[in-house]
CSV table of C-alpha atoms (C1' of nucleotides) in Angstrom, one decimal:
chain,number,residue,atom,x,y,z
A,134,MET,CA,-6.1,-3.5,-20.1
A,135,ARG,CA,-3.6,-1.9,-17.9
A,136,PHE,CA,-4.0,-1.7,-14.1
A,137,ALA,CA,-1.8,-0.7,-11.2
A,138,THR,CA,-1.5,-0.5,-7.5
A,139,TRP,CA,0.3,2.2,-5.6
A,140,ASN,CA,0.7,3.2,-1.9
A,141,VAL,CA,1.0,6.9,-2.4
A,142,ASN,CA,1.6,7.9,1.2
A,143,SER,CA,-0.9,10.8,1.1
A,144,VAL,CA,-2.8,11.5,-2.1
A,145,LYS,CA,-2.8,15.2,-1.4
A,146,ALA,CA,1.0,15.4,-0.9
A,147,ARG,CA,1.4,13.2,-4.0
A,148,LEU,CA,-1.2,14.8,-6.3
A,149,PRO,CA,1.2,16.5,-8.7
A,150,ARG,CA,3.2,13.3,-9.1
A,151,LEU,CA,0.1,11.1,-9.3
A,152,LEU,CA,-1.4,13.2,-12.1
A,153,ASP,CA,1.8,13.2,-14.0
A,154,TRP,CA,2.2,9.4,-13.5
A,155,LEU,CA,-1.4,8.8,-14.6
A,156,GLU,CA,-0.8,10.7,-17.8
A,157,HIS,CA,2.4,8.9,-18.7
A,158,THR,CA,1.4,5.4,-17.5
A,159,ALA,CA,-2.3,5.6,-18.7
A,160,PRO,CA,-3.6,2.7,-16.5
A,161,ASP,CA,-7.3,1.8,-16.9
A,162,VAL,CA,-7.7,1.0,-13.2
A,163,VAL,CA,-5.6,2.1,-10.2
A,164,CYS,CA,-5.7,0.7,-6.7
A,165,LEU,CA,-4.4,3.4,-4.2
A,166,GLN,CA,-3.5,3.0,-0.6
A,167,GLU,CA,-2.6,5.4,2.3
A,168,THR,CA,-4.5,8.2,0.7
A,169,LYS,CA,-4.8,9.8,4.2
A,170,VAL,CA,-7.8,11.8,3.3
A,171,GLY,CA,-11.6,11.6,3.8
A,172,GLU,CA,-13.9,10.9,0.9
A,173,ASP,CA,-14.8,14.6,0.7
A,174,GLY,CA,-11.2,15.7,0.5
A,175,PHE,CA,-10.2,13.2,-2.2
A,176,PRO,CA,-9.0,15.1,-5.4
A,177,ALA,CA,-11.7,13.4,-7.5
A,178,ASP,CA,-12.1,16.5,-9.8
A,179,GLU,CA,-8.4,16.5,-10.6
A,180,VAL,CA,-8.2,12.9,-11.6
A,181,GLY,CA,-11.6,13.3,-13.2
A,182,GLU,CA,-10.1,15.7,-15.7
A,183,LEU,CA,-7.8,12.8,-16.8
A,184,GLY,CA,-10.9,10.7,-17.4
A,185,TYR,CA,-11.0,8.7,-14.1
A,186,ARG,CA,-13.9,8.1,-11.9
A,187,THR,CA,-13.2,7.6,-8.2
A,188,ALA,CA,-14.4,5.2,-5.5
A,189,ALA,CA,-12.7,6.5,-2.3
A,190,TYR,CA,-12.9,5.2,1.2
A,191,GLY,CA,-11.1,7.4,3.7
A,192,GLN,CA,-11.1,8.5,7.3
A,193,GLY,CA,-8.8,11.5,7.4
A,194,ARG,CA,-5.4,11.4,8.9
A,195,TRP,CA,-4.6,7.7,8.6
A,196,ASN,CA,-5.1,4.8,6.2
A,197,GLY,CA,-7.5,5.5,3.3
A,198,VAL,CA,-7.9,3.5,0.0
A,199,ALA,CA,-9.4,4.3,-3.4
A,200,LEU,CA,-10.0,3.0,-6.9
A,201,LEU,CA,-9.6,5.1,-10.0
A,202,SER,CA,-11.1,3.8,-13.2
A,203,ARG,CA,-11.6,5.1,-16.7
A,204,VAL,CA,-13.5,1.9,-17.6
A,205,GLY,CA,-16.4,2.3,-15.2
A,206,VAL,CA,-17.0,1.9,-11.4
A,207,GLU,CA,-20.0,-0.2,-10.4
A,208,ASP,CA,-21.1,-1.9,-7.2
A,209,VAL,CA,-18.7,0.0,-4.9
A,210,ARG,CA,-18.1,-1.7,-1.5
A,211,ARG,CA,-16.3,0.1,1.3
A,212,GLY,CA,-14.8,-2.2,3.9
A,213,PHE,CA,-16.1,-5.8,4.1
A,214,PRO,CA,-18.5,-7.8,6.3
A,215,GLY,CA,-17.0,-8.8,9.6
A,216,GLU,CA,-14.0,-6.5,9.1
A,217,PRO,CA,-12.0,-6.3,12.4
A,218,GLY,CA,-11.2,-2.8,13.8
A,219,PHE,CA,-8.5,-1.3,16.1
A,220,PRO,CA,-10.8,-0.9,17.9
A,221,ASP,CA,-13.1,0.7,15.3
A,222,PRO,CA,-13.1,-0.3,11.6
A,223,GLU,CA,-10.6,1.5,9.5
A,224,ALA,CA,-10.5,2.5,5.8
A,225,ARG,CA,-8.4,-0.3,4.5
A,226,ALA,CA,-10.4,-1.9,1.7
A,227,VAL,CA,-12.5,-0.7,-1.2
A,228,SER,CA,-13.8,-2.7,-4.1
A,229,ALA,CA,-15.8,-2.1,-7.3
A,230,VAL,CA,-16.5,-3.8,-10.6
A,231,CYS,CA,-14.6,-2.1,-13.5
A,232,ASP,CA,-15.2,-3.4,-17.0
A,233,GLY,CA,-16.5,-6.8,-15.7
A,234,ILE,CA,-13.6,-7.3,-13.2
A,235,ARG,CA,-13.9,-6.8,-9.5
A,236,PHE,CA,-11.0,-4.9,-8.2
A,237,MET,CA,-10.2,-4.6,-4.5
A,238,SER,CA,-7.6,-2.1,-3.2
A,239,VAL,CA,-6.3,-3.2,0.2
A,240,TYR,CA,-4.1,-1.7,2.9
A,241,VAL,CA,-3.3,-4.5,5.3
A,242,PRO,CA,-2.6,-3.4,8.9
A,243,ASN,CA,1.1,-3.0,9.7
A,244,GLY,CA,1.3,-5.1,12.8
A,245,ARG,CA,4.0,-2.9,14.4
A,246,THR,CA,5.8,-5.6,16.4
A,247,PRO,CA,5.0,-9.3,16.8
A,248,ASP,CA,4.1,-8.7,20.5
A,249,ASP,CA,1.8,-5.8,19.8
A,250,PRO,CA,-2.0,-6.1,19.7
A,251,HIS,CA,-1.8,-4.6,16.3
A,252,TYR,CA,-0.1,-7.8,15.1
A,253,LEU,CA,-3.1,-9.9,16.1
A,254,TYR,CA,-5.3,-7.3,14.4
A,255,LYS,CA,-3.3,-7.8,11.2
A,256,LEU,CA,-3.7,-11.6,11.3
A,257,GLU,CA,-7.4,-11.4,12.1
A,258,TRP,CA,-7.9,-8.8,9.4
A,259,LEU,CA,-6.3,-11.1,6.8
A,260,ARG,CA,-8.3,-14.1,8.1
A,261,VAL,CA,-11.6,-12.4,7.6
A,262,LEU,CA,-10.4,-11.0,4.3
A,263,ARG,CA,-9.8,-14.5,3.1
A,264,ASP,CA,-13.5,-15.5,3.7
A,265,VAL,CA,-14.7,-12.4,1.8
A,266,LEU,CA,-12.4,-13.1,-1.1
A,267,ALA,CA,-13.6,-16.7,-1.3
A,268,ALA,CA,-17.1,-15.4,-2.0
A,269,ASP,CA,-15.8,-12.7,-4.4
A,270,LEU,CA,-13.9,-15.4,-6.4
A,271,ALA,CA,-17.0,-17.4,-6.8
A,272,ALA,CA,-18.8,-14.4,-8.3
A,273,GLY,CA,-16.4,-13.7,-11.1
A,274,PRO,CA,-13.0,-12.4,-12.2
A,275,LEU,CA,-11.1,-10.8,-9.3
A,276,VAL,CA,-8.0,-8.7,-8.7
A,277,VAL,CA,-6.9,-8.0,-5.2
A,278,ALA,CA,-4.0,-5.5,-5.1
A,279,GLY,CA,-2.4,-3.3,-2.6
A,280,ASP,CA,0.0,-3.0,0.3
A,281,PHE,CA,-0.1,-6.3,2.1
A,282,ASN,CA,2.6,-5.4,4.6
A,283,VAL,CA,4.0,-9.0,4.2
A,284,ALA,CA,7.1,-10.1,2.5
A,285,PRO,CA,6.1,-13.6,1.4
A,286,ALA,CA,9.7,-15.0,1.2
A,287,ASP,CA,13.1,-14.2,2.4
A,288,ALA,CA,14.1,-13.1,-1.1
A,289,ASP,CA,11.5,-10.3,-0.7
A,290,VAL,CA,13.6,-8.4,1.8
A,291,TRP,CA,17.0,-6.9,1.2
A,292,ASP,CA,18.6,-8.7,4.2
A,293,PRO,CA,16.6,-11.4,6.0
A,294,ALA,CA,18.9,-11.2,9.0
A,295,VAL,CA,17.9,-7.6,9.5
A,296,PHE,CA,14.2,-8.5,9.7
A,297,ALA,CA,14.6,-11.5,12.1
A,298,GLY,CA,12.0,-11.1,14.8
A,299,SER,CA,10.2,-8.3,13.0
A,300,THR,CA,6.7,-8.1,11.5
A,301,HIS,CA,6.3,-8.6,7.7
A,302,VAL,CA,8.3,-11.8,7.6
A,303,THR,CA,6.9,-14.0,10.5
A,304,PRO,CA,5.5,-17.5,9.6
A,305,PRO,CA,1.9,-16.6,10.7
A,306,GLU,CA,1.9,-13.5,8.4
A,307,ARG,CA,3.3,-15.6,5.5
A,308,ALA,CA,0.7,-18.3,6.2
A,309,ALA,CA,-2.1,-15.8,6.1
A,310,ILE,CA,-0.9,-14.7,2.6
A,311,ALA,CA,-0.4,-18.3,1.5
A,312,ALA,CA,-4.1,-18.9,2.5
A,313,LEU,CA,-5.1,-16.3,0.0
A,314,ARG,CA,-3.2,-18.0,-2.7
A,315,ASP,CA,-4.8,-21.3,-1.7
A,316,LEU,CA,-8.2,-19.8,-2.5
A,317,GLY,CA,-7.1,-19.8,-6.1
A,318,LEU,CA,-5.7,-16.3,-6.2
A,319,THR,CA,-2.5,-16.2,-8.2
A,320,ASP,CA,0.5,-14.0,-7.3
A,321,VAL,CA,1.2,-11.9,-10.4
A,322,PRO,CA,5.0,-11.5,-10.1
A,323,ALA,CA,6.3,-8.1,-11.2
A,324,ARG,CA,9.7,-7.8,-12.7
A,325,ALA,CA,12.2,-5.2,-11.5
A,326,MET,CA,13.1,-2.4,-13.9
A,327,LYS,CA,16.6,-2.6,-12.7
A,328,GLY,CA,18.5,-5.3,-10.8
A,329,ASP,CA,17.3,-8.7,-9.6
A,330,HIS,CA,14.9,-7.7,-6.8
A,331,PRO,CA,11.4,-6.4,-7.6
A,332,PHE,CA,11.1,-4.5,-4.3
A,333,THR,CA,8.2,-2.2,-4.0
A,334,TYR,CA,9.1,-0.3,-0.8
A,335,TRP,CA,12.2,1.5,0.4
A,336,ASP,CA,12.5,3.4,3.7
A,337,TYR,CA,13.0,7.1,3.2
A,338,ARG,CA,15.9,7.1,5.6
A,339,ALA,CA,19.6,6.5,5.1
A,340,GLY,CA,19.6,6.3,1.3
A,341,MET,CA,17.8,2.9,1.3
A,342,PHE,CA,16.4,3.4,-2.2
A,343,HIS,CA,19.7,4.3,-3.8
A,344,GLN,CA,21.3,1.2,-2.1
A,345,ASN,CA,18.3,-0.9,-3.3
A,346,LYS,CA,17.6,-2.0,0.3
A,347,GLY,CA,13.9,-2.6,-0.1
A,348,MET,CA,11.1,-5.0,0.5
A,349,ARG,CA,8.5,-6.6,-1.8
A,350,ILE,CA,5.3,-6.0,0.2
A,351,ASP,CA,2.9,-4.6,-2.5
A,352,HIS,CA,1.3,-7.4,-4.3
A,353,VAL,CA,-1.2,-8.2,-7.1
A,354,TYR,CA,-3.3,-11.3,-6.7
A,355,ALA,CA,-5.6,-12.3,-9.6
A,356,SER,CA,-8.1,-15.1,-10.2
A,357,ALA,CA,-6.7,-17.8,-12.4
A,358,ASP,CA,-8.6,-16.7,-15.6
A,359,LEU,CA,-7.1,-13.2,-15.3
A,360,ALA,CA,-3.6,-14.3,-14.3
A,361,ALA,CA,-3.4,-16.3,-17.5
A,362,MET,CA,-4.0,-13.2,-19.5
A,363,VAL,CA,-1.2,-11.2,-18.0
A,364,THR,CA,1.4,-10.1,-20.6
A,365,ASP,CA,3.6,-8.0,-18.4
A,366,ALA,CA,4.0,-6.8,-14.8
A,367,VAL,CA,6.6,-4.3,-13.6
A,368,VAL,CA,7.6,-2.3,-10.5
A,369,ASP,CA,7.8,1.3,-11.7
A,370,ARG,CA,10.9,2.4,-9.8
A,371,GLU,CA,11.0,5.6,-11.8
A,372,ALA,CA,8.1,6.8,-9.6
A,373,ARG,CA,10.2,6.3,-6.5
A,374,LYS,CA,12.9,8.6,-7.8
A,375,GLY,CA,13.3,12.4,-7.6
A,376,LYS,CA,11.9,15.0,-5.3
A,377,GLY,CA,8.9,14.2,-3.1
A,378,PRO,CA,8.2,10.5,-3.9
A,379,SER,CA,6.1,8.0,-2.0
A,380,ASP,CA,8.2,5.5,-0.2
A,381,HIS,CA,6.4,2.8,-2.3
A,382,ALA,CA,6.6,2.3,-6.1
A,383,PRO,CA,3.6,1.4,-8.2
A,384,VAL,CA,3.2,-2.1,-9.7
A,385,VAL,CA,1.8,-1.9,-13.2
A,386,VAL,CA,0.2,-4.9,-14.9
A,387,ASP,CA,-0.8,-5.4,-18.5
A,388,LEU,CA,-3.3,-8.1,-19.5
A,389,LYS,CA,-4.7,-9.1,-22.9
A,390,ARG,CA,-8.4,-10.2,-22.7
B,171,DA,C1',24.7,3.9,17.3
B,172,DT,C1',17.5,1.4,17.9
B,173,DG,C1',19.1,7.1,14.6
B,174,DA,C1',17.9,8.2,9.7
B,175,DC,C1',12.6,10.6,6.7
B,176,DG,C1',8.1,12.1,5.6
B,177,DT,C1',2.9,13.1,6.5
B,178,DT,C1',-0.7,14.6,9.4
B,179,DG,C1',-3.1,17.8,12.6
B,180,DC,C1',-7.8,20.8,17.6
B,181,DT,C1',0.5,21.1,15.2
B,182,DT,C1',4.7,24.0,17.5
B,183,DC,C1',5.7,17.8,18.9
B,184,DA,C1',3.6,13.1,18.8
B,185,DA,C1',1.8,9.3,16.3
B,186,DC,C1',2.6,6.3,12.7
B,187,DG,C1',4.8,3.9,9.2
B,188,DA,C1',7.6,-1.2,8.0
DNA sequence: ATGACGTTGCTTCAACGA
């Protein structure tokens, strides 16, 4: 089985690239984030022509997540119980069972700055997510993948000094991610296609991608049974190249069951 | 140098992103 996660930064703007990438990468399941479209506007017909069924959760202009699967989509859950809002709940998590595995696509709140209320929202969102995932883990095989908006270690940003005092690297954010790992979720480390740093995000501005000044903030966490079956995981930096890319690259995981 | 770039929408600039 091959699955992937990708923050597409608008599924409408990225549709031609998404369809091309689906054809060439041929994943069985895809976790999408920042679709920026309501459920009615999601291009389900277009991905359907490639054999994918869709479970979308969207709200329009901001956020939005989805699952694409060509191995079935059952028991779809939009959001999760007790999910915090800002102030209202946002479209940041969707999960479904695909071929016996529960996949959850997550778009963790950004946090903006450490002194912003959005930062406390981010930490609370991750805290409640942890409790939800504990229950999901008890129920069976689980993959939680998406844009976590946290760089778990200093090596996950191109220059730690630049990020001092910023979100994405603070100890409370890193502790919130570590708490997910402590549940028994295993970080599936993706290799870089080029260079030593498997970054998944590069700012559009100032040629950051071409200088490889990026961040590793998109992650795949898997239950231990699945993590043991992983045969390869890679950041598809090819998808970040060229005209009209997302600012995130997909992470593609292969596992042999 | 606190900028740069890209997407969205009750657009003609502001909000947001990380």
